[in-house]
């Protein structure tokens, strides 16, 4: 290598080093006298915890005229300062409708379908408002992705159907109807009807996937409406992981307990096996309950009402139960009123609560006869 080549290489290295030092050095400003002043720059990621809050009086009526000074807030037992407080219903609204289509719900689907259409028409009033529809039984299936379109959502609601019973003779028919193959469920080799779809109720999987895959990416007000009897069968996710997913997505879950009092007592719909209606579950391959199993007849039935209540309570929502005194359309009216009158509260946790993991929230009204409804806590990321 010649002397000139060596000098050129050395010069090039010095230029590269100078450029690197300039890039790494702090930014500088100059004062009025032209003297350089170093300006330190720092990027800080501040965690703001937001809470949707509903307040009711002792008669159950919603209270609408409160301010941030009417509340006392604690996180993990430490007092916190409420910095943001509003009752802004102009924030975008994202709704997810999760409908149980297992056999235990087949006699109530028409009522759910009609009331859900009216509810969505009532709530999606702004172009930024969106909704999606999921059905779950043995699979979790997204019938309609996020959309502001009333027509698309109505079309998806029409796809809600209960699963069919497949007789071992090869035919498929509804219970009590005649189809190809033997019409007698006891005429098969095992003496029992076999499920073609609906051999499970993947409630926890549906909440997890809706929260983690759809709600987590959205901003503004977010709520899931779950219509089910609360009896999960075969989910890969647990009850706690479903609740955690909703909490991480800042999503409120409203549960509507719709128990079919006319369902068969022979356990139809609670046996394993069978493919989903479209041969798959959640887009991308997740959410299929193929690995789940039905409940053994000797196993005690779970209390679906308590399960739905826990899901709603820990996410800041509420449990409703369809009855003769309260029809599903009345329940939807109550949910709509609550979503329109929620307070939006925000605070930045103090440094003592900066570690990752779950943090318990306690929000109370200073006025003793008021009941505050909000989520129990949140998960801080590392």
CSV table of N, CA and C in Angstrom, one decimal, residues 114-266:
chain,number,residue,atom,x,y,z
A,114,UNK,N,-82.4,-10.0,17.4
A,114,UNK,CA,-83.2,-8.8,17.1
A,114,UNK,C,-82.8,-7.6,18.1
A,115,UNK,N,-82.6,-7.9,19.3
A,115,UNK,CA,-82.2,-6.9,20.3
A,115,UNK,C,-80.9,-6.3,20.0
A,116,UNK,N,-79.9,-7.2,19.6
A,116,UNK,CA,-78.6,-6.7,19.3
A,116,UNK,C,-78.6,-5.8,18.1
A,117,UNK,N,-79.4,-6.0,17.1
A,117,UNK,CA,-79.5,-5.1,16.0
A,117,UNK,C,-79.9,-3.7,16.4
A,118,UNK,N,-80.9,-3.6,17.2
A,118,UNK,CA,-81.4,-2.3,17.7
A,118,UNK,C,-80.4,-1.6,18.5
A,119,UNK,N,-79.7,-2.4,19.4
A,119,UNK,CA,-78.6,-1.8,20.2
A,119,UNK,C,-77.5,-1.2,19.4
A,120,UNK,N,-77.0,-2.0,18.4
A,120,UNK,CA,-75.9,-1.5,17.6
A,120,UNK,C,-76.3,-0.2,16.8
A,121,UNK,N,-77.6,-0.2,16.3
A,121,UNK,CA,-78.1,0.9,15.6
A,121,UNK,C,-78.1,2.1,16.5
A,122,UNK,N,-78.4,1.9,17.8
A,122,UNK,CA,-78.6,2.9,18.7
A,122,UNK,C,-77.2,3.5,19.2
A,123,UNK,N,-76.2,2.7,19.2
A,123,UNK,CA,-74.9,3.1,19.7
A,123,UNK,C,-73.9,3.6,18.7
A,124,UNK,N,-74.0,3.1,17.5
A,124,UNK,CA,-73.0,3.5,16.4
A,124,UNK,C,-73.6,4.7,15.7
A,125,UNK,N,-73.4,5.9,16.3
A,125,UNK,CA,-73.9,7.1,15.7
A,125,UNK,C,-72.9,8.0,15.1
A,126,UNK,N,-71.6,7.7,15.2
A,126,UNK,CA,-70.6,8.5,14.7
A,126,UNK,C,-69.7,7.7,13.8
A,127,UNK,N,-69.2,8.3,12.7
A,127,UNK,CA,-68.4,7.5,11.7
A,127,UNK,C,-67.2,6.8,12.4
A,128,UNK,N,-66.7,7.4,13.5
A,128,UNK,CA,-65.6,6.8,14.2
A,128,UNK,C,-66.0,5.6,15.1
A,129,UNK,N,-67.3,5.5,15.4
A,129,UNK,CA,-67.7,4.4,16.2
A,129,UNK,C,-67.7,3.1,15.4
A,130,UNK,N,-67.2,2.0,16.0
A,130,UNK,CA,-67.1,0.7,15.3
A,130,UNK,C,-67.5,-0.4,16.2
A,131,UNK,N,-67.9,-1.5,15.5
A,131,UNK,CA,-68.3,-2.7,16.3
A,131,UNK,C,-67.8,-4.0,15.5
A,132,UNK,N,-67.7,-5.1,16.2
A,132,UNK,CA,-67.4,-6.4,15.6
A,132,UNK,C,-68.3,-7.4,16.2
A,133,UNK,N,-68.5,-8.5,15.6
A,133,UNK,CA,-69.3,-9.6,16.0
A,133,UNK,C,-68.6,-10.9,16.0
A,134,UNK,N,-68.6,-11.6,17.1
A,134,UNK,CA,-68.0,-13.0,17.3
A,134,UNK,C,-69.1,-13.9,17.8
A,135,UNK,N,-69.1,-15.1,17.3
A,135,UNK,CA,-69.9,-16.2,17.9
A,135,UNK,C,-68.9,-17.2,18.5
A,136,UNK,N,-69.4,-17.9,19.5
A,136,UNK,CA,-68.5,-19.0,20.1
A,136,UNK,C,-69.4,-20.1,20.5
A,137,UNK,N,-68.9,-21.3,20.2
A,137,UNK,CA,-69.4,-22.6,20.7
A,137,UNK,C,-68.2,-23.5,20.8
A,138,UNK,N,-68.1,-24.4,19.9
A,138,UNK,CA,-66.9,-25.3,19.9
A,138,UNK,C,-65.7,-24.5,19.3
A,139,UNK,N,-66.0,-23.5,18.6
A,139,UNK,CA,-65.0,-22.6,18.0
A,139,UNK,C,-65.3,-21.2,18.3
A,140,UNK,N,-64.3,-20.3,18.1
A,140,UNK,CA,-64.5,-18.9,18.2
A,140,UNK,C,-64.3,-18.3,16.8
A,141,UNK,N,-65.4,-17.7,16.3
A,141,UNK,CA,-65.4,-17.3,14.9
A,141,UNK,C,-65.7,-15.8,14.8
A,142,UNK,N,-64.9,-15.0,14.1
A,142,UNK,CA,-65.2,-13.6,13.8
A,142,UNK,C,-66.1,-13.5,12.7
A,143,UNK,N,-67.4,-13.2,12.9
A,143,UNK,CA,-68.4,-13.1,11.8
A,143,UNK,C,-68.3,-11.8,11.1
A,144,UNK,N,-67.9,-10.7,11.8
A,144,UNK,CA,-67.7,-9.4,11.2
A,144,UNK,C,-66.6,-8.7,12.0
A,145,UNK,N,-65.6,-8.3,11.2
A,145,UNK,CA,-64.5,-7.5,11.8
A,145,UNK,C,-65.0,-6.1,12.1
A,146,UNK,N,-64.1,-5.3,12.7
A,146,UNK,CA,-64.5,-3.9,13.1
A,146,UNK,C,-65.0,-3.1,11.9
A,147,UNK,N,-66.2,-2.6,12.1
A,147,UNK,CA,-66.8,-1.8,11.0
A,147,UNK,C,-67.8,-0.8,11.6
A,148,UNK,N,-67.9,0.4,10.9
A,148,UNK,CA,-69.0,1.3,11.3
A,148,UNK,C,-70.3,1.0,10.6
A,149,UNK,N,-70.3,0.0,9.7
A,149,UNK,CA,-71.4,-0.3,8.8
A,149,UNK,C,-72.5,-1.0,9.5
A,150,UNK,N,-73.7,-0.4,9.6
A,150,UNK,CA,-74.8,-1.1,10.2
A,150,UNK,C,-75.3,-2.3,9.3
A,151,UNK,N,-75.2,-2.1,8.0
A,151,UNK,CA,-75.6,-3.2,7.1
A,151,UNK,C,-74.8,-4.4,7.3
A,152,UNK,N,-73.4,-4.3,7.4
A,152,UNK,CA,-72.5,-5.4,7.5
A,152,UNK,C,-72.8,-6.1,8.9
A,153,UNK,N,-73.0,-5.3,9.9
A,153,UNK,CA,-73.3,-5.9,11.2
A,153,UNK,C,-74.6,-6.7,11.2
A,154,UNK,N,-75.6,-6.1,10.6
A,154,UNK,CA,-76.9,-6.8,10.5
A,154,UNK,C,-76.8,-8.1,9.7
A,155,UNK,N,-76.0,-8.1,8.6
A,155,UNK,CA,-75.8,-9.3,7.9
A,155,UNK,C,-75.1,-10.4,8.7
A,156,UNK,N,-74.1,-9.9,9.5
A,156,UNK,CA,-73.4,-10.9,10.4
A,156,UNK,C,-74.3,-11.5,11.4
A,157,UNK,N,-75.2,-10.6,12.0
A,157,UNK,CA,-76.2,-11.1,13.0
A,157,UNK,C,-77.0,-12.2,12.4
A,158,UNK,N,-77.3,-12.2,11.1
A,158,UNK,CA,-78.2,-13.2,10.5
A,158,UNK,C,-77.4,-14.5,10.4
A,159,UNK,N,-76.1,-14.5,10.6
A,159,UNK,CA,-75.3,-15.8,10.5
A,159,UNK,C,-75.3,-16.5,11.8
A,160,UNK,N,-75.9,-15.9,12.9
A,160,UNK,CA,-75.9,-16.6,14.2
A,160,UNK,C,-76.9,-17.7,14.2
A,161,UNK,N,-76.4,-18.9,14.3
A,161,UNK,CA,-77.2,-20.1,14.3
A,161,UNK,C,-76.7,-21.1,15.3
A,162,UNK,N,-77.6,-21.8,15.9
A,162,UNK,CA,-77.2,-22.9,16.8
A,162,UNK,C,-76.6,-24.1,16.1
A,163,UNK,N,-75.8,-24.8,16.7
A,163,UNK,CA,-75.2,-26.0,16.0
A,163,UNK,C,-76.2,-27.1,15.8
A,164,UNK,N,-75.9,-28.0,14.9
A,164,UNK,CA,-76.8,-29.1,14.6
A,164,UNK,C,-76.4,-30.4,15.2
A,165,UNK,N,-77.3,-31.3,15.4
A,165,UNK,CA,-77.0,-32.6,15.9
A,165,UNK,C,-76.8,-33.5,14.7
A,166,UNK,N,-75.8,-34.3,14.7
A,166,UNK,CA,-75.5,-35.3,13.6
A,166,UNK,C,-75.7,-36.7,14.2
A,167,UNK,N,-76.7,-37.4,13.6
A,167,UNK,CA,-76.9,-38.7,14.1
A,167,UNK,C,-75.8,-39.7,13.5
A,168,UNK,N,-75.6,-40.7,14.3
A,168,UNK,CA,-74.5,-41.6,13.9
A,168,UNK,C,-74.9,-42.4,12.6
A,169,UNK,N,-76.2,-42.3,12.2
A,169,UNK,CA,-76.5,-43.0,10.9
A,169,UNK,C,-76.1,-42.2,9.7
A,170,UNK,N,-75.5,-41.0,9.9
A,170,UNK,CA,-74.9,-40.2,8.8
A,170,UNK,C,-75.7,-39.0,8.5
A,171,UNK,N,-76.9,-38.9,8.9
A,171,UNK,CA,-77.7,-37.7,8.6
A,171,UNK,C,-77.5,-36.6,9.7
A,172,UNK,N,-77.9,-35.4,9.3
A,172,UNK,CA,-77.8,-34.3,10.3
A,172,UNK,C,-79.2,-33.7,10.4
A,173,UNK,N,-79.6,-33.5,11.6
A,173,UNK,CA,-80.9,-32.9,11.8
A,173,UNK,C,-80.9,-32.2,13.2
A,174,UNK,N,-81.9,-31.3,13.3
A,174,UNK,CA,-82.1,-30.7,14.6
A,174,UNK,C,-82.8,-31.6,15.6
A,175,UNK,N,-82.7,-31.4,16.9
A,175,UNK,CA,-83.3,-32.3,17.8
A,175,UNK,C,-84.8,-32.3,17.5
A,176,UNK,N,-85.4,-33.4,17.5
A,176,UNK,CA,-86.8,-33.5,17.3
A,176,UNK,C,-87.3,-33.4,15.9
A,177,UNK,N,-86.4,-33.2,14.9
A,177,UNK,CA,-86.8,-33.2,13.5
A,177,UNK,C,-86.3,-34.4,12.8
A,178,UNK,N,-86.9,-34.7,11.7
A,178,UNK,CA,-86.5,-35.9,10.9
A,178,UNK,C,-85.5,-35.4,9.8
A,179,UNK,N,-84.5,-36.2,9.6
A,179,UNK,CA,-83.5,-35.9,8.5
A,179,UNK,C,-83.1,-37.2,7.9
A,180,UNK,N,-82.1,-37.2,7.1
A,180,UNK,CA,-81.5,-38.4,6.5
A,180,UNK,C,-80.9,-39.2,7.6
A,181,UNK,N,-81.0,-40.5,7.5
A,181,UNK,CA,-80.5,-41.4,8.5
A,181,UNK,C,-81.6,-41.6,9.5
A,182,UNK,N,-81.3,-42.3,10.6
A,182,UNK,CA,-82.3,-42.7,11.6
A,182,UNK,C,-82.8,-41.5,12.3
A,183,UNK,N,-84.1,-41.4,12.6
A,183,UNK,CA,-84.6,-40.3,13.4
A,183,UNK,C,-84.6,-40.6,14.8
A,184,UNK,N,-84.2,-41.8,15.2
A,184,UNK,CA,-84.2,-42.2,16.6
A,184,UNK,C,-82.8,-42.0,17.1
A,185,UNK,N,-82.6,-41.2,18.1
A,185,UNK,CA,-81.2,-41.0,18.6
A,185,UNK,C,-80.7,-42.3,19.3
A,186,UNK,N,-81.6,-43.2,19.7
A,186,UNK,CA,-81.1,-44.4,20.3
A,186,UNK,C,-80.8,-45.5,19.4
A,187,UNK,N,-81.0,-45.2,18.0
A,187,UNK,CA,-80.8,-46.3,17.1
A,187,UNK,C,-79.4,-46.5,16.6
A,188,UNK,N,-78.5,-45.6,17.0
A,188,UNK,CA,-77.1,-45.7,16.6
A,188,UNK,C,-76.4,-46.7,17.4
A,189,UNK,N,-75.1,-47.0,17.0
A,189,UNK,CA,-74.4,-48.0,17.7
A,189,UNK,C,-74.2,-47.7,19.2
A,190,UNK,N,-74.0,-46.5,19.5
A,190,UNK,CA,-73.7,-46.1,20.9
A,190,UNK,C,-75.0,-45.7,21.6
A,191,UNK,N,-76.1,-45.5,20.8
A,191,UNK,CA,-77.3,-45.1,21.4
A,191,UNK,C,-77.4,-43.6,21.8
A,192,UNK,N,-76.4,-42.8,21.3
A,192,UNK,CA,-76.3,-41.4,21.7
A,192,UNK,C,-76.1,-40.6,20.4
A,193,UNK,N,-76.7,-39.4,20.3
A,193,UNK,CA,-76.4,-38.5,19.2
A,193,UNK,C,-75.0,-38.0,19.2
A,194,UNK,N,-74.5,-37.7,18.0
A,194,UNK,CA,-73.1,-37.2,18.0
A,194,UNK,C,-73.1,-35.8,17.5
A,195,UNK,N,-72.3,-34.9,18.0
A,195,UNK,CA,-72.3,-33.5,17.7
A,195,UNK,C,-71.4,-33.3,16.4
A,196,UNK,N,-72.0,-32.5,15.5
A,196,UNK,CA,-71.2,-32.0,14.4
A,196,UNK,C,-70.6,-30.7,14.6
A,197,UNK,N,-71.2,-29.9,15.5
A,197,UNK,CA,-70.6,-28.6,15.9
A,197,UNK,C,-71.2,-28.2,17.3
A,198,UNK,N,-70.5,-27.4,18.0
A,198,UNK,CA,-71.1,-27.0,19.3
A,198,UNK,C,-70.8,-27.9,20.5
A,199,UNK,N,-69.7,-28.7,20.3
A,199,UNK,CA,-69.4,-29.6,21.4
A,199,UNK,C,-68.5,-28.9,22.4
A,200,UNK,N,-68.8,-27.7,22.7
A,200,UNK,CA,-68.1,-26.9,23.7
A,200,UNK,C,-68.6,-25.5,23.7
A,201,UNK,N,-68.2,-24.8,24.7
A,201,UNK,CA,-68.6,-23.4,24.8
A,201,UNK,C,-67.3,-22.6,25.2
A,202,UNK,N,-66.6,-22.0,24.2
A,202,UNK,CA,-65.3,-21.4,24.5
A,202,UNK,C,-65.5,-20.0,24.9
A,203,UNK,N,-66.1,-19.8,26.0
A,203,UNK,CA,-66.4,-18.4,26.5
A,203,UNK,C,-65.1,-17.7,26.8
A,204,UNK,N,-64.2,-18.3,27.6
A,204,UNK,CA,-62.9,-17.7,28.0
A,204,UNK,C,-62.0,-17.3,26.8
A,205,UNK,N,-62.0,-18.3,25.8
A,205,UNK,CA,-61.2,-18.1,24.6
A,205,UNK,C,-61.8,-16.9,23.8
A,206,UNK,N,-63.1,-16.7,23.8
A,206,UNK,CA,-63.7,-15.7,23.0
A,206,UNK,C,-63.3,-14.3,23.6
A,207,UNK,N,-63.4,-14.2,24.9
A,207,UNK,CA,-63.1,-12.9,25.6
A,207,UNK,C,-61.6,-12.6,25.4
A,208,UNK,N,-60.8,-13.6,25.6
A,208,UNK,CA,-59.3,-13.4,25.4
A,208,UNK,C,-59.0,-12.9,24.0
A,209,UNK,N,-59.5,-13.6,23.0
A,209,UNK,CA,-59.2,-13.2,21.6
A,209,UNK,C,-59.7,-11.9,21.2
A,210,UNK,N,-60.9,-11.6,21.6
A,210,UNK,CA,-61.6,-10.3,21.3
A,210,UNK,C,-60.8,-9.2,22.0
A,211,UNK,N,-60.3,-9.4,23.2
A,211,UNK,CA,-59.5,-8.4,23.9
A,211,UNK,C,-58.1,-8.2,23.4
A,212,UNK,N,-57.4,-9.3,23.2
A,212,UNK,CA,-56.0,-9.3,22.8
A,212,UNK,C,-55.8,-9.0,21.3
A,213,UNK,N,-56.7,-9.5,20.5
A,213,UNK,CA,-56.5,-9.3,19.0
A,213,UNK,C,-57.2,-8.1,18.4
A,214,UNK,N,-58.3,-7.7,19.1
A,214,UNK,CA,-59.1,-6.6,18.5
A,214,UNK,C,-59.1,-5.3,19.4
A,215,UNK,N,-59.5,-5.5,20.6
A,215,UNK,CA,-59.6,-4.3,21.5
A,215,UNK,C,-58.3,-3.6,21.9
A,216,UNK,N,-57.3,-4.4,22.0
A,216,UNK,CA,-56.0,-3.9,22.5
A,216,UNK,C,-55.5,-2.8,21.6
A,217,UNK,N,-55.8,-2.8,20.3
A,217,UNK,CA,-55.3,-1.9,19.3
A,217,UNK,C,-56.1,-0.6,19.2
A,218,UNK,N,-57.3,-0.6,19.9
A,218,UNK,CA,-58.2,0.5,19.7
A,218,UNK,C,-58.0,1.6,20.8
A,219,UNK,N,-58.4,2.8,20.5
A,219,UNK,CA,-58.4,3.9,21.4
A,219,UNK,C,-59.8,4.4,21.7
A,220,UNK,N,-59.9,5.1,22.8
A,220,UNK,CA,-61.3,5.6,23.2
A,220,UNK,C,-62.0,4.7,24.1
A,221,UNK,N,-63.3,4.8,24.1
A,221,UNK,CA,-64.2,4.0,24.9
A,221,UNK,C,-64.3,2.6,24.3
A,222,UNK,N,-64.2,1.5,25.1
A,222,UNK,CA,-64.2,0.2,24.6
A,222,UNK,C,-65.0,-0.7,25.5
A,223,UNK,N,-65.9,-1.5,24.9
A,223,UNK,CA,-66.7,-2.4,25.7
A,223,UNK,C,-67.1,-3.7,25.0
A,224,UNK,N,-67.0,-4.8,25.7
A,224,UNK,CA,-67.5,-6.1,25.2
A,224,UNK,C,-68.9,-6.4,25.8
A,225,UNK,N,-69.8,-6.9,24.9
A,225,UNK,CA,-71.1,-7.4,25.4
A,225,UNK,C,-71.1,-8.9,25.2
A,226,UNK,N,-71.2,-9.6,26.3
A,226,UNK,CA,-71.2,-11.1,26.2
A,226,UNK,C,-72.6,-11.6,26.5
A,227,UNK,N,-73.1,-12.3,25.6
A,227,UNK,CA,-74.4,-13.0,25.8
A,227,UNK,C,-74.2,-14.5,25.9
A,228,UNK,N,-74.4,-15.0,27.1
A,228,UNK,CA,-74.1,-16.4,27.4
A,228,UNK,C,-74.8,-16.8,28.7
A,229,UNK,N,-74.8,-18.2,28.9
A,229,UNK,CA,-75.2,-18.7,30.2
A,229,UNK,C,-74.0,-18.8,31.2
A,230,UNK,N,-72.8,-18.5,30.7
A,230,UNK,CA,-71.6,-18.5,31.5
A,230,UNK,C,-70.9,-19.8,31.8
A,231,UNK,N,-71.4,-20.9,31.1
A,231,UNK,CA,-70.9,-22.2,31.4
A,231,UNK,C,-69.8,-22.5,30.3
A,232,UNK,N,-68.6,-22.3,30.6
A,232,UNK,CA,-67.5,-22.5,29.7
A,232,UNK,C,-67.2,-24.0,29.6
A,233,UNK,N,-66.9,-24.5,28.4
A,233,UNK,CA,-66.6,-25.9,28.2
A,233,UNK,C,-65.5,-26.0,27.1
A,234,UNK,N,-64.3,-26.3,27.6
A,234,UNK,CA,-63.2,-26.7,26.6
A,234,UNK,C,-62.3,-25.5,26.2
A,235,UNK,N,-62.4,-24.4,26.9
A,235,UNK,CA,-61.5,-23.3,26.5
A,235,UNK,C,-60.0,-23.6,26.8
A,236,UNK,N,-59.1,-23.1,25.9
A,236,UNK,CA,-57.7,-23.2,26.2
A,236,UNK,C,-57.3,-22.2,27.3
A,237,UNK,N,-57.9,-21.0,27.2
A,237,UNK,CA,-57.6,-20.0,28.2
A,237,UNK,C,-58.4,-20.3,29.5
A,238,UNK,N,-57.9,-19.7,30.6
A,238,UNK,CA,-58.6,-19.8,31.9
A,238,UNK,C,-59.4,-18.6,32.1
A,239,UNK,N,-60.3,-18.7,33.1
A,239,UNK,CA,-61.1,-17.5,33.5
A,239,UNK,C,-60.2,-16.3,33.8
A,240,UNK,N,-59.1,-16.5,34.5
A,240,UNK,CA,-58.3,-15.4,34.9
A,240,UNK,C,-57.5,-14.8,33.8
A,241,UNK,N,-57.1,-15.6,32.8
A,241,UNK,CA,-56.4,-15.1,31.7
A,241,UNK,C,-57.3,-14.3,30.8
A,242,UNK,N,-58.6,-14.7,30.7
A,242,UNK,CA,-59.6,-13.9,29.9
A,242,UNK,C,-59.8,-12.6,30.6
A,243,UNK,N,-59.9,-12.5,31.9
A,243,UNK,CA,-60.1,-11.3,32.6
A,243,UNK,C,-58.9,-10.4,32.4
A,244,UNK,N,-57.7,-11.0,32.6
A,244,UNK,CA,-56.5,-10.2,32.4
A,244,UNK,C,-56.3,-9.6,31.0
A,245,UNK,N,-56.7,-10.4,30.0
A,245,UNK,CA,-56.6,-9.8,28.6
A,245,UNK,C,-57.5,-8.6,28.5
A,246,UNK,N,-58.7,-8.7,29.0
A,246,UNK,CA,-59.6,-7.5,29.0
A,246,UNK,C,-59.1,-6.3,29.7
A,247,UNK,N,-58.5,-6.6,30.9
A,247,UNK,CA,-57.9,-5.5,31.7
A,247,UNK,C,-56.7,-4.9,31.0
A,248,UNK,N,-55.9,-5.7,30.4
A,248,UNK,CA,-54.7,-5.1,29.6
A,248,UNK,C,-55.2,-4.3,28.4
A,249,UNK,N,-56.3,-4.6,27.9
A,249,UNK,CA,-56.9,-3.9,26.7
A,249,UNK,C,-57.7,-2.7,27.1
A,250,UNK,N,-57.8,-2.4,28.4
A,250,UNK,CA,-58.6,-1.3,28.9
A,250,UNK,C,-60.1,-1.5,28.5
A,251,UNK,N,-60.6,-2.7,28.5
A,251,UNK,CA,-61.9,-3.0,28.0
A,251,UNK,C,-62.9,-3.4,29.1
A,252,UNK,N,-64.1,-2.8,29.1
A,252,UNK,CA,-65.1,-3.1,30.0
A,252,UNK,C,-65.9,-4.2,29.4
A,253,UNK,N,-66.3,-5.2,30.3
A,253,UNK,CA,-67.1,-6.3,29.8
A,253,UNK,C,-68.5,-6.3,30.5
A,254,UNK,N,-69.5,-6.2,29.7
A,254,UNK,CA,-70.9,-6.3,30.2
A,254,UNK,C,-71.4,-7.7,29.9
A,255,UNK,N,-71.9,-8.4,30.9
A,255,UNK,CA,-72.4,-9.7,30.7
A,255,UNK,C,-73.9,-9.7,30.7
A,256,UNK,N,-74.5,-10.4,29.8
A,256,UNK,CA,-76.0,-10.6,29.8
A,256,UNK,C,-76.2,-12.1,29.9
A,257,UNK,N,-76.7,-12.5,31.1
A,257,UNK,CA,-77.0,-13.9,31.4
A,257,UNK,C,-78.3,-14.2,30.7
A,258,UNK,N,-78.3,-15.1,29.7
A,258,UNK,CA,-79.5,-15.5,29.0
A,258,UNK,C,-79.6,-17.0,29.1
A,259,UNK,N,-80.2,-17.5,30.1
A,259,UNK,CA,-80.3,-18.9,30.3
A,259,UNK,C,-81.5,-19.4,29.6
A,260,UNK,N,-81.4,-20.5,28.8
A,260,UNK,CA,-82.5,-21.1,28.1
A,260,UNK,C,-83.2,-22.1,29.0
A,261,UNK,N,-84.3,-21.7,29.5
A,261,UNK,CA,-85.0,-22.6,30.4
A,261,UNK,C,-85.7,-23.8,29.8
A,262,UNK,N,-85.7,-23.8,28.4
A,262,UNK,CA,-86.4,-24.9,27.7
A,262,UNK,C,-85.4,-25.8,27.0
A,263,UNK,N,-84.1,-25.7,27.4
A,263,UNK,CA,-83.1,-26.6,26.8
A,263,UNK,C,-83.3,-28.0,27.2
A,264,UNK,N,-82.9,-29.0,26.4
A,264,UNK,CA,-83.1,-30.4,26.7
A,264,UNK,C,-82.3,-30.7,28.0
A,265,UNK,N,-82.8,-31.7,28.7
A,265,UNK,CA,-82.1,-32.2,29.9
A,265,UNK,C,-81.2,-33.4,29.6
A,266,UNK,N,-81.0,-33.7,28.3
A,266,UNK,CA,-80.2,-34.9,28.1
A,266,UNK,C,-78.8,-34.7,27.8
